[in-house]
mmCIF file of C-alpha atoms and ligand atoms in Angstrom:
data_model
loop_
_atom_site.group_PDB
_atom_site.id
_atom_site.type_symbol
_atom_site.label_atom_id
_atom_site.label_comp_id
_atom_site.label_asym_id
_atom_site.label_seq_id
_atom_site.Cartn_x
_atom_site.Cartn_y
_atom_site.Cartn_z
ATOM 1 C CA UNK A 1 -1.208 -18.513 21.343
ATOM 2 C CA UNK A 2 -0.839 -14.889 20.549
ATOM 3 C CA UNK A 3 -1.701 -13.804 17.009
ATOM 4 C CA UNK A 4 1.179 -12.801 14.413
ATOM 5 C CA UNK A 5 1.498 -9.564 13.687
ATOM 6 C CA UNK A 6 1.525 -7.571 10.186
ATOM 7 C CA UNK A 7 2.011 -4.175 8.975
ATOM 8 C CA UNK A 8 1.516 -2.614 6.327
ATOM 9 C CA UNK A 9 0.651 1.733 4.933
ATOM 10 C CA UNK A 10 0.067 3.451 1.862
ATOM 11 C CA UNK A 11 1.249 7.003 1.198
ATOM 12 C CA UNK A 12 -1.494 9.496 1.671
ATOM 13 C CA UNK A 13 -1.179 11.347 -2.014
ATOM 14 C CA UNK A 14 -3.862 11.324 -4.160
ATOM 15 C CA UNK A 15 -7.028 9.020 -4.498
ATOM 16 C CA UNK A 16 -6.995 5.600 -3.536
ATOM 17 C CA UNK A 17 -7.609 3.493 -6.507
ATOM 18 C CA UNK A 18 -9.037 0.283 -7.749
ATOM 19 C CA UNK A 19 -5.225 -1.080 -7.211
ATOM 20 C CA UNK A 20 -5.596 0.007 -4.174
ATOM 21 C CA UNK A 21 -8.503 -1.786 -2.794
ATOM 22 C CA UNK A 22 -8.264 -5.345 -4.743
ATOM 23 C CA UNK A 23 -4.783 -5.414 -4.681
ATOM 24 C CA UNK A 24 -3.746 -4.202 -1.082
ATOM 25 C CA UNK A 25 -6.469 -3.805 1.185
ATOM 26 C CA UNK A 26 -8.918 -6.484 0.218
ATOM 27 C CA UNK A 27 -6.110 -8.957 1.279
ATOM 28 C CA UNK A 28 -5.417 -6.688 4.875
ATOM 29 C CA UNK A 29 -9.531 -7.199 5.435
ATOM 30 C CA UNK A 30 -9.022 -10.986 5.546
ATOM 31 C CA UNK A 31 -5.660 -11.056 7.194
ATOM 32 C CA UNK A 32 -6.577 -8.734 9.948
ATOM 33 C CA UNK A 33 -8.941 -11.749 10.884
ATOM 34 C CA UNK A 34 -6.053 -13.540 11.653
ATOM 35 C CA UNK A 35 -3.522 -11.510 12.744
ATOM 36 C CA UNK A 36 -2.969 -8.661 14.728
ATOM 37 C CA UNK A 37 -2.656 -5.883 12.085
ATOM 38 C CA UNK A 38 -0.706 -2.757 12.320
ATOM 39 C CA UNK A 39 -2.259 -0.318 9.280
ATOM 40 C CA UNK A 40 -0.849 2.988 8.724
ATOM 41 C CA UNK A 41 -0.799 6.482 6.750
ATOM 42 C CA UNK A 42 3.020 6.575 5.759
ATOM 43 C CA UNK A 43 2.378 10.855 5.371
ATOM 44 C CA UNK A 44 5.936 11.544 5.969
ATOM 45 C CA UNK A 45 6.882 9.358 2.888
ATOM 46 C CA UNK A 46 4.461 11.471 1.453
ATOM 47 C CA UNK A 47 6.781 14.341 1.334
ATOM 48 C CA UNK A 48 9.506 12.891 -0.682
ATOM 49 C CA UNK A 49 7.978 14.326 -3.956
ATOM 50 C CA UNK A 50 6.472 17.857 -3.797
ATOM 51 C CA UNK A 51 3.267 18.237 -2.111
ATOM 52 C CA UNK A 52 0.538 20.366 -1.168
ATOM 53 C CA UNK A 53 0.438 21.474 2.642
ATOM 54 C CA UNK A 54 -3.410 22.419 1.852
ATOM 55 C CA UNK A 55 -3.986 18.851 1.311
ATOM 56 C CA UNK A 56 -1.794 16.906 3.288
ATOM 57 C CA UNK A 57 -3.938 16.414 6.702
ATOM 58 C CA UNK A 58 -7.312 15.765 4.196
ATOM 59 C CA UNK A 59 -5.870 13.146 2.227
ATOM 60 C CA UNK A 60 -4.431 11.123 5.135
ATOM 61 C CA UNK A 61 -8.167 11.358 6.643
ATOM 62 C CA UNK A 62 -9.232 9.843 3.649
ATOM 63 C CA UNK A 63 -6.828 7.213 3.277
ATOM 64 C CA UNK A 64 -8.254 6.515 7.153
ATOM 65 C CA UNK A 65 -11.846 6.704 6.357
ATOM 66 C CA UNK A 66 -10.838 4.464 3.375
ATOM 67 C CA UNK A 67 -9.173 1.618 4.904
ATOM 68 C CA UNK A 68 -12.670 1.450 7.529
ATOM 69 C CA UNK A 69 -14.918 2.052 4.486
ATOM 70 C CA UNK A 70 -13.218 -1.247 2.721
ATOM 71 C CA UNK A 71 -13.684 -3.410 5.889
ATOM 72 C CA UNK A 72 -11.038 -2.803 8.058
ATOM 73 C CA UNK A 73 -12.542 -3.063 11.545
ATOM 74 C CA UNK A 74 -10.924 -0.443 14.175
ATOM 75 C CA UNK A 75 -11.940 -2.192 16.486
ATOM 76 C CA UNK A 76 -9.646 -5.110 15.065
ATOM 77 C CA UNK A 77 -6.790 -3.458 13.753
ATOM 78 C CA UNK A 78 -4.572 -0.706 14.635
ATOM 79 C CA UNK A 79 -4.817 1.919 11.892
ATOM 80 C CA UNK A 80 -2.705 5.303 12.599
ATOM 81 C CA UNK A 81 -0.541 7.812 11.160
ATOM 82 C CA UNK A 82 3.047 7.643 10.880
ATOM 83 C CA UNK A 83 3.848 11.499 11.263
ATOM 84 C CA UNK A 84 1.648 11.158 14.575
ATOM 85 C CA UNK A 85 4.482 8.870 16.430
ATOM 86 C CA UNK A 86 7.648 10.745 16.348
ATOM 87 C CA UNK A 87 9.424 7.129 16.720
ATOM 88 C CA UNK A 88 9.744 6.261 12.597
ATOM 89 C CA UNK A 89 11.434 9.636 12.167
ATOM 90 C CA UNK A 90 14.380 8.890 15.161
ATOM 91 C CA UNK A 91 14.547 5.456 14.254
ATOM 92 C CA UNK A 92 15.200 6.765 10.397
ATOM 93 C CA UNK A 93 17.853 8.637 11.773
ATOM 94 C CA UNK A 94 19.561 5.794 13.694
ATOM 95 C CA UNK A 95 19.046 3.951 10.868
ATOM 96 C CA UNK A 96 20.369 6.294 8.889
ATOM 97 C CA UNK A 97 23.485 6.091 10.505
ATOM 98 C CA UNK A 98 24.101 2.901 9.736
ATOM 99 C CA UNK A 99 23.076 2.487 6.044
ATOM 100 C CA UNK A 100 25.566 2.545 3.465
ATOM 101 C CA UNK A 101 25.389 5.208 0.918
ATOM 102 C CA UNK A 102 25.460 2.437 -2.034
ATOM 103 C CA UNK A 103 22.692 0.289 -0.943
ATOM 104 C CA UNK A 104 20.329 3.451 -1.402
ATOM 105 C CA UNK A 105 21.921 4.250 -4.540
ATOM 106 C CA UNK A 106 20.973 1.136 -6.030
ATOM 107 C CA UNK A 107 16.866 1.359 -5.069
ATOM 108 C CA UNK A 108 15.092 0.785 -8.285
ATOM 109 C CA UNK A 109 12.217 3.334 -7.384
ATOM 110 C CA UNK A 110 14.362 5.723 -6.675
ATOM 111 C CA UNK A 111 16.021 5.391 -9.701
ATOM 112 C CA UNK A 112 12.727 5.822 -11.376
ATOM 113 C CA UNK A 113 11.176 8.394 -9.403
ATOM 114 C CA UNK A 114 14.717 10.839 -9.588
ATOM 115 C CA UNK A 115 14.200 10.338 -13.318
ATOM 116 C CA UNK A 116 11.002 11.866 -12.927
ATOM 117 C CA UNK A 117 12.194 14.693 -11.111
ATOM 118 C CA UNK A 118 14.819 16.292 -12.958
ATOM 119 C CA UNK A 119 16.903 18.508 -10.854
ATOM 120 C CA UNK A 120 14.417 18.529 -7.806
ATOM 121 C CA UNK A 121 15.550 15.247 -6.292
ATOM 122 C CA UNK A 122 15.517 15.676 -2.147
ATOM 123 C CA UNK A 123 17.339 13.838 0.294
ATOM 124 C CA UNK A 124 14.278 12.289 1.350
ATOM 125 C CA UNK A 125 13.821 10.920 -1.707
ATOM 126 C CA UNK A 126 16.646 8.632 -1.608
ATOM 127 C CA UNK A 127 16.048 7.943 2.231
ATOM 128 C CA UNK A 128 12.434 7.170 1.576
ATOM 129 C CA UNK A 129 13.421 3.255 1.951
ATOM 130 C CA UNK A 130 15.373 3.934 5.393
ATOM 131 C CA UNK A 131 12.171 5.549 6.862
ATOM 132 C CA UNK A 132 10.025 2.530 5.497
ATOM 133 C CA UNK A 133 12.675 0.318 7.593
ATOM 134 C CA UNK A 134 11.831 2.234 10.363
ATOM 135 C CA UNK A 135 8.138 1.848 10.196
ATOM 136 C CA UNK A 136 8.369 -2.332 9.880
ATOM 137 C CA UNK A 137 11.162 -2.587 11.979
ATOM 138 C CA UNK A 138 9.823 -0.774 15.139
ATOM 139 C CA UNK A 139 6.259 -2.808 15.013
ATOM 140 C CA UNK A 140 8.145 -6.181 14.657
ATOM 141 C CA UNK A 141 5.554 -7.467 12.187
ATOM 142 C CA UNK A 142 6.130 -11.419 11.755
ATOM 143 C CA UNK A 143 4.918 -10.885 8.003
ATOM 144 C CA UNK A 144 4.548 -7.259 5.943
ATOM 145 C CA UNK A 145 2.452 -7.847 3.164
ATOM 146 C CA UNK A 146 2.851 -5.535 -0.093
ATOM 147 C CA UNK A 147 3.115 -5.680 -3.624
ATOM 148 C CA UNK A 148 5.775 -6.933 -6.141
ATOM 149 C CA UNK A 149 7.608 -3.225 -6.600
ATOM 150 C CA UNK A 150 8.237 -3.442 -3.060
ATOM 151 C CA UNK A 151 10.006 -6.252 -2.658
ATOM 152 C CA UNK A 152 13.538 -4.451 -3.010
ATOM 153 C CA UNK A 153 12.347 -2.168 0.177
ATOM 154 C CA UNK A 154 11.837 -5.262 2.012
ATOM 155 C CA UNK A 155 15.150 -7.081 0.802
ATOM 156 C CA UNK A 156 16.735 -3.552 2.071
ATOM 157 C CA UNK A 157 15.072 -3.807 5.689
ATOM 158 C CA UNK A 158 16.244 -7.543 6.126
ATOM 159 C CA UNK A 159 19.747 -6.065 5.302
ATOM 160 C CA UNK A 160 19.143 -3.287 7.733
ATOM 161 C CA UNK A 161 18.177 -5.331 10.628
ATOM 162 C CA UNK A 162 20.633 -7.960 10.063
ATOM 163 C CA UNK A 163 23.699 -5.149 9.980
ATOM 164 C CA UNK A 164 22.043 -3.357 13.352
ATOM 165 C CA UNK A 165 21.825 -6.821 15.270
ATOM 166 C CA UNK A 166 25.850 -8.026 13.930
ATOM 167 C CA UNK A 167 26.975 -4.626 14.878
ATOM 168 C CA UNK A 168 25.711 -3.841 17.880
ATOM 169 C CA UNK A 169 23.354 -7.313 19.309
ATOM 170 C CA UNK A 170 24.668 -11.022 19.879
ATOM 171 C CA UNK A 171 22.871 -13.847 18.201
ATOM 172 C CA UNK A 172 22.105 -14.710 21.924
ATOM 173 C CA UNK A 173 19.404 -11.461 21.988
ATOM 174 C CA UNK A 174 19.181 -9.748 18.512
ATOM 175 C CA UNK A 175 17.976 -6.470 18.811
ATOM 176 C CA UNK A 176 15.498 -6.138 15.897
ATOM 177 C CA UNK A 177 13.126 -8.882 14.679
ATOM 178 C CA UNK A 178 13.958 -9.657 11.221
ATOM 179 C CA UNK A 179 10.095 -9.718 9.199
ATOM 180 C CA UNK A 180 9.328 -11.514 5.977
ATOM 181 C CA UNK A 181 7.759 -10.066 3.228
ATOM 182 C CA UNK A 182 4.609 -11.345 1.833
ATOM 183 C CA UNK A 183 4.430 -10.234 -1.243
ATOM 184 C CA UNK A 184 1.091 -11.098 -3.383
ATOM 185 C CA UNK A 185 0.780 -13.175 -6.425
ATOM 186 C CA UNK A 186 0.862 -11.491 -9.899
ATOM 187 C CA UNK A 187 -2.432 -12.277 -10.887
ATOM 188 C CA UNK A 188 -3.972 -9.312 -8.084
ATOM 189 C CA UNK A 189 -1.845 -7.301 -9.691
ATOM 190 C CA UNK A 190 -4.717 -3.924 -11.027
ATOM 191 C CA UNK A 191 -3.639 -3.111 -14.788
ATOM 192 C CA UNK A 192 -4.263 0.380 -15.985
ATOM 193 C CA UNK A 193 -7.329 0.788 -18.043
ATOM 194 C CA UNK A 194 -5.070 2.676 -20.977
ATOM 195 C CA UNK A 195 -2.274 0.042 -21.203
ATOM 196 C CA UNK A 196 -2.558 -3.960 -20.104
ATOM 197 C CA UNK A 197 1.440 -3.809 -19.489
ATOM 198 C CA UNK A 198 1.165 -1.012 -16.898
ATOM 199 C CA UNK A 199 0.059 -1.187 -13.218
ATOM 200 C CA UNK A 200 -2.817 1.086 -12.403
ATOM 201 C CA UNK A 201 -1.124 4.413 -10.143
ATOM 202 C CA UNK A 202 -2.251 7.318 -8.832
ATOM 203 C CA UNK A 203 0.848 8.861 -10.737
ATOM 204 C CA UNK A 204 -0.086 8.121 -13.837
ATOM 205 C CA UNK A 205 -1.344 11.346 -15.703
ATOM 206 C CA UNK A 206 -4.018 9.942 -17.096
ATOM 207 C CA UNK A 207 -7.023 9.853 -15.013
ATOM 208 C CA UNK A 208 -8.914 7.461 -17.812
ATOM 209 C CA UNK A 209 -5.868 4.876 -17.114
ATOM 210 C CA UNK A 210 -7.402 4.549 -13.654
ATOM 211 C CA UNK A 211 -11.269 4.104 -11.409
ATOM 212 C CA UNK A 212 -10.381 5.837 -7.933
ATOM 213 C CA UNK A 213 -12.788 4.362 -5.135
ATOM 214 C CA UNK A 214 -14.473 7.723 -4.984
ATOM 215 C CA UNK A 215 -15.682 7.664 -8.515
ATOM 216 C CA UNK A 216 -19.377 8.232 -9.387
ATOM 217 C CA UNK A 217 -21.267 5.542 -11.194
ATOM 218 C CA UNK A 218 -21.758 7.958 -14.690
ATOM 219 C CA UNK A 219 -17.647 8.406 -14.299
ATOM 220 C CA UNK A 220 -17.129 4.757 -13.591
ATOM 221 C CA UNK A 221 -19.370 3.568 -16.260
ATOM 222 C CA UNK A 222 -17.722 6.290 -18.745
ATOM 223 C CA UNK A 223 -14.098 5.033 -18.224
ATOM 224 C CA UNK A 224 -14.807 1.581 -18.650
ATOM 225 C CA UNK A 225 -16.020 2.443 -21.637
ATOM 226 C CA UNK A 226 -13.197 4.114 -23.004
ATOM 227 C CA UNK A 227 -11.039 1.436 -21.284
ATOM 228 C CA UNK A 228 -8.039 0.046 -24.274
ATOM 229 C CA UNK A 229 -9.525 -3.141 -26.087
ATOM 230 C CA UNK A 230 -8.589 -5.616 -28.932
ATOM 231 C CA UNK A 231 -10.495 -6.768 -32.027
ATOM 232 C CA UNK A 232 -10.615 -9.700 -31.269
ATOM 233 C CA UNK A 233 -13.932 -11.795 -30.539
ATOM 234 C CA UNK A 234 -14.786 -13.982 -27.012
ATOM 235 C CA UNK A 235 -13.130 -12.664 -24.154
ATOM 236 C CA UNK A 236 -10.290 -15.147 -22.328
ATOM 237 C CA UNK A 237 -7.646 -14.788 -19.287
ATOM 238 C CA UNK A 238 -4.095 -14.970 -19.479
ATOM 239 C CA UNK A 239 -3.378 -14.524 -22.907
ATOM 240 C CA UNK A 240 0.148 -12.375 -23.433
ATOM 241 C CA UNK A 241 -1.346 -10.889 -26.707
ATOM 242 C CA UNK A 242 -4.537 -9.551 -24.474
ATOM 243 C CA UNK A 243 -3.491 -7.882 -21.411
ATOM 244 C CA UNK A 244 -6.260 -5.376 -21.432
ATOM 245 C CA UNK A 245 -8.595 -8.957 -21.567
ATOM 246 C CA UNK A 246 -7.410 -10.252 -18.542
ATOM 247 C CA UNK A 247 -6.902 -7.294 -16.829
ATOM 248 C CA UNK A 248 -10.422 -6.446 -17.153
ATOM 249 C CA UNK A 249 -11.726 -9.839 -17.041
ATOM 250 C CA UNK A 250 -9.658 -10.295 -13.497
ATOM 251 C CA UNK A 251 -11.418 -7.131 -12.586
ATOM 252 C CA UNK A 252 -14.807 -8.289 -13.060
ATOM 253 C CA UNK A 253 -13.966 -12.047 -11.088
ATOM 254 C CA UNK A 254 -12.641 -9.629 -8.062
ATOM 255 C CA UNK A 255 -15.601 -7.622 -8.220
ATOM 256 C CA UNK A 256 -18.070 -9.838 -8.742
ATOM 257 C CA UNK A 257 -16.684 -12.472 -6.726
ATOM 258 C CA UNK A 258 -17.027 -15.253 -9.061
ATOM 259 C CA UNK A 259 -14.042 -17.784 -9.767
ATOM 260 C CA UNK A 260 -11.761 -17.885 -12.860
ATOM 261 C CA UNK A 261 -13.825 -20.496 -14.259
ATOM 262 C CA UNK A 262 -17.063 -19.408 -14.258
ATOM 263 C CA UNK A 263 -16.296 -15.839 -15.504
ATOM 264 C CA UNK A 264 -13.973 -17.726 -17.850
ATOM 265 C CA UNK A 265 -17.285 -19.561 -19.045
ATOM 266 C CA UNK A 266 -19.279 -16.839 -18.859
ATOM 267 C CA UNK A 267 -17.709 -14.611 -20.911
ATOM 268 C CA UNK A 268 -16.243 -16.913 -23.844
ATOM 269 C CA UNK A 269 -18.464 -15.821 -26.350
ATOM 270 C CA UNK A 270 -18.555 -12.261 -25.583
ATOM 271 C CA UNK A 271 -17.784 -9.196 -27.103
ATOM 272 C CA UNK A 272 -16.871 -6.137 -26.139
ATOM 273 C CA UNK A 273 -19.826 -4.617 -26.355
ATOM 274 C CA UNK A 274 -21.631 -7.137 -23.694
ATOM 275 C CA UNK A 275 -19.140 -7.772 -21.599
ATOM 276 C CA UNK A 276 -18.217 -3.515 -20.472
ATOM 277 C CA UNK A 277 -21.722 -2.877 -19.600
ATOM 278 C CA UNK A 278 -21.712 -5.933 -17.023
ATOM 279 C CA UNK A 279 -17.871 -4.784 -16.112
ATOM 280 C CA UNK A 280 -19.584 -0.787 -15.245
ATOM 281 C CA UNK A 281 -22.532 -2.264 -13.289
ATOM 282 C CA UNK A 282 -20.855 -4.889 -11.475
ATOM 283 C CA UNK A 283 -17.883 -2.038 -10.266
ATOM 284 C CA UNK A 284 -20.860 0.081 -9.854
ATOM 285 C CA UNK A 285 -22.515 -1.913 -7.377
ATOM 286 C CA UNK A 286 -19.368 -3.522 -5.747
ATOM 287 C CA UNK A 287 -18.475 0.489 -4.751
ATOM 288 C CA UNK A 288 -21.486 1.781 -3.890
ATOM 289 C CA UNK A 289 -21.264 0.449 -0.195
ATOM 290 C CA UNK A 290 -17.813 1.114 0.174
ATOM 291 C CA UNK A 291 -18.503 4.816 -0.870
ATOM 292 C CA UNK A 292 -21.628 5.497 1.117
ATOM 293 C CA UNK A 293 -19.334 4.252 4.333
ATOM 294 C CA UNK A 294 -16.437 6.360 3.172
ATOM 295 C CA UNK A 295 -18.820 9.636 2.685
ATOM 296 C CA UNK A 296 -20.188 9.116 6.028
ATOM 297 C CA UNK A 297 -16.623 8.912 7.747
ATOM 298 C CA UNK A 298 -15.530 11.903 6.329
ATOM 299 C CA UNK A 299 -18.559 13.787 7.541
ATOM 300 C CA UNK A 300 -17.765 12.707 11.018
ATOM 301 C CA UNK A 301 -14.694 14.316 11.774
ATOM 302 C CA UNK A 302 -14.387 13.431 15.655
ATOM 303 C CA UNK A 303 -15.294 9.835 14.918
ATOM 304 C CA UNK A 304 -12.118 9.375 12.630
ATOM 305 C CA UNK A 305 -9.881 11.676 15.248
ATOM 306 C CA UNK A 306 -10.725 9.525 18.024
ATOM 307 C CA UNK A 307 -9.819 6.078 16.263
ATOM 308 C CA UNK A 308 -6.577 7.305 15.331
ATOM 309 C CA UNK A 309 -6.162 8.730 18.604
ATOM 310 C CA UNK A 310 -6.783 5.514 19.946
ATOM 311 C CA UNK A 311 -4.232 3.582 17.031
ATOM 312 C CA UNK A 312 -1.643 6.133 18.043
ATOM 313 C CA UNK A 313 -1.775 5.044 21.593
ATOM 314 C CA UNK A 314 -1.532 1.425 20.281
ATOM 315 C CA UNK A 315 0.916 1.832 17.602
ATOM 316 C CA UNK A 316 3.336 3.564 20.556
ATOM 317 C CA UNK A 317 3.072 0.793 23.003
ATOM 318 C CA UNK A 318 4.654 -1.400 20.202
ATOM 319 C CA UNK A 319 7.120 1.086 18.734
ATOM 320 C CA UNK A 320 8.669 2.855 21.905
ATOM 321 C CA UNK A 321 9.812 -0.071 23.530
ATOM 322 C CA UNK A 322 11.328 -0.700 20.009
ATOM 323 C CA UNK A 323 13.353 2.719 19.962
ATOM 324 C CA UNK A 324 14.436 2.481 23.451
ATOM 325 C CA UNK A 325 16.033 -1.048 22.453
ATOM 326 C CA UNK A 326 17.968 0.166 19.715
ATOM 327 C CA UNK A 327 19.281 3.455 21.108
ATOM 328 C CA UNK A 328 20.525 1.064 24.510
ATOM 329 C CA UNK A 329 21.938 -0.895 22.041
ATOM 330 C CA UNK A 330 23.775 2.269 20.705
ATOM 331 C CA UNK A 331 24.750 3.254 23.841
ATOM 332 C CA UNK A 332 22.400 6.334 24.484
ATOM 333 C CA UNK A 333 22.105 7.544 28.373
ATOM 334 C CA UNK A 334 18.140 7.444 29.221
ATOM 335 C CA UNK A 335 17.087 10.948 29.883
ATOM 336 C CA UNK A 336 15.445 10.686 33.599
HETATM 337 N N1 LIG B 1 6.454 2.229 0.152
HETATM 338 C C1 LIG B 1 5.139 1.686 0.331
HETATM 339 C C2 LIG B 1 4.382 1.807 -0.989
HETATM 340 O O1 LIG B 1 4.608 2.719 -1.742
HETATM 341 C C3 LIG B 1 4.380 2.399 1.421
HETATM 342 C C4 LIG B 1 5.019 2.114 2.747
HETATM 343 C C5 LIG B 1 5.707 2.986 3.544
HETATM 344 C C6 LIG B 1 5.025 0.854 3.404
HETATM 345 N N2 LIG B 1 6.124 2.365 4.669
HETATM 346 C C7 LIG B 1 5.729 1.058 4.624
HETATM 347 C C8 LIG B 1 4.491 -0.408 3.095
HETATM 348 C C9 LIG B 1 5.947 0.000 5.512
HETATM 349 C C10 LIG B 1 4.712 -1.449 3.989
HETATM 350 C C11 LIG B 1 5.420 -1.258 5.185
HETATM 351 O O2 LIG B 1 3.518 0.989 -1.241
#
């Protein structure tokens, strides 16, 4: 039987984070064993906020030489970059076409992210969750696993495909594959180090609220350090009063790859002052391999062209046929 498929990208801006790794990836290393994965550099969303053009090819190499250095096999998986198939941009469009105004309106995160702009809100801004339609609907991904504060986007590209195949399909032969989301549990949810109630981001100001992958142990070992504690004594999960305690507890049973109970046992009786040193060494060692994999990526330019060469040609098999289906369905002529 052929494997299911899933997709899933992160936006190349900034470094890739703690969050990052144990909340998304991780999970894409152990699916990609059983499915066929689709894994991609979603640079064009990457543009909905101002950017830097000096930094925009670099930091969707890294994001590349990142997914490889956290275990995702090229060989396995398909990893490529969305601006390199000119399909998720046309598709957008289409899309776009058929999108009410309201349901865009209406996007929590771009509700947020306009606040945060002021007056410099784009277009692409609110058409950010359109394009991200695009890019799951053209790979027709059985399952797209992402986090909680995606879910919406998801919801939004169920709606999308559902309004393409009533308008212009038959339930006979629907034109788009509607995907489920696969959205993981709360618990691998990465806290920021400066508040237990917020998620760790790469848009967070603070660079202490956050460990990026690319770290070094003295910086690593410093923020943990300075990582937001309680007075209390003993050290315990899910407690509502602690969420610095079980974020950083969580972070040590991901790292360390230990259950809930035994770091739960282990760590009863602990302070503060015990339990951070163990925290810094254990994230220390659990990055170092990652990091000496990512360095050598990026020193081998070629290598890192050629895979997503290679993913480009297999991402386009997938999403051409897509494309052509839908703009039939619209009734566009086929250029000979
Ligand atoms: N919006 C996603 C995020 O911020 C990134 C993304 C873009 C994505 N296109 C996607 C995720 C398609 C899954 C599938 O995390």
């Amino acid at each position: 039987m052929a494997k299911q498929r899933i997709l899933s990208g992160i936006q190349p801006t900034g470094n890739l984070h703690l969050g990052n790794y144990l909340g998304a990836i991780r999970n894409w290393v152990e699916l990609q064993r059983e499915y066929d994965a689709f894994l991609f550099m979603a640079d064009l969303h990457a543009i909905t906020v101002p950017h830097d053009p000096k930094r925009l090819a670099e930091d969707t190499y890294k994001v590349a030489a990142t997914y490889i250095a956290c275990g995702i096999d090229p060989e396995q998986s398909t990893i490529f970059v969305q601006s390199h198939l000119s399909a998720h941009a046309e598709l957008a469009w289409l899309f776009n076409c058929i999108t009410p105004l309201n349901w865009l309106e209406r996007m929590i995160q771009f509700k947020e992210k306009a606040v945060k702009q002021g007056e410099n809100v784009s277009i692409g801004l609110l058409d950010y969750p359109v394009l991200q339609a695009a890019d799951i609907l053209l790979y027709e991904p059985d399952l797209v696993p992402v986090g909680e504060d995606q879910k919406q986007h998801l919801e939004l590209t169920r709606d999308i495909a559902n309004r393409l195949n009533f308008q212009y399909g038959s339930e006979a032969s629907p034109i788009l594959k509607v995907p489920e989301p696969l959205i993981r549990e709360a618990g691998a949810r990465v806290m920021s180090l400066t508040d237990g109630n917020k998620k760790m981001s790469k848009s967070d100001p603070s660079d202490q609220s956050r460990i990026d992958l690319t770290d070094p142990p003295e910086v690593i070992t410093k923020k943990i350090k300075r990582a937001k504690t309680d007075p209390e004594r003993g050290l315990w999960f899910d407690d509502p009063a602690r969420p610095e305690c079980h974020n950083l507890l969580s972070l040590y049973m991901l790292l360390a790859g230990k259950s809930k109970a035994e770091v739960a046992a282990e760590c009863r009786e602990m302070g503060w002052g015990q339990f951070k040193p163990l925290l810094a060494e254990t994230t220390v060692a659990a990055l170092a391999p990652i990091q000496a994999k990512f360095n050598a990526l990026m020193a081998d330019r070629g290598y890192l062209e050629s895979i997503l060469k290679t993913g480009r040609e297999k991402a386009g098999a997938v999403a051409i046929p897509t494309l052509t289906r839908v703009k039939d369905a619209l009734g566009y002529s086929t250029p000979l």
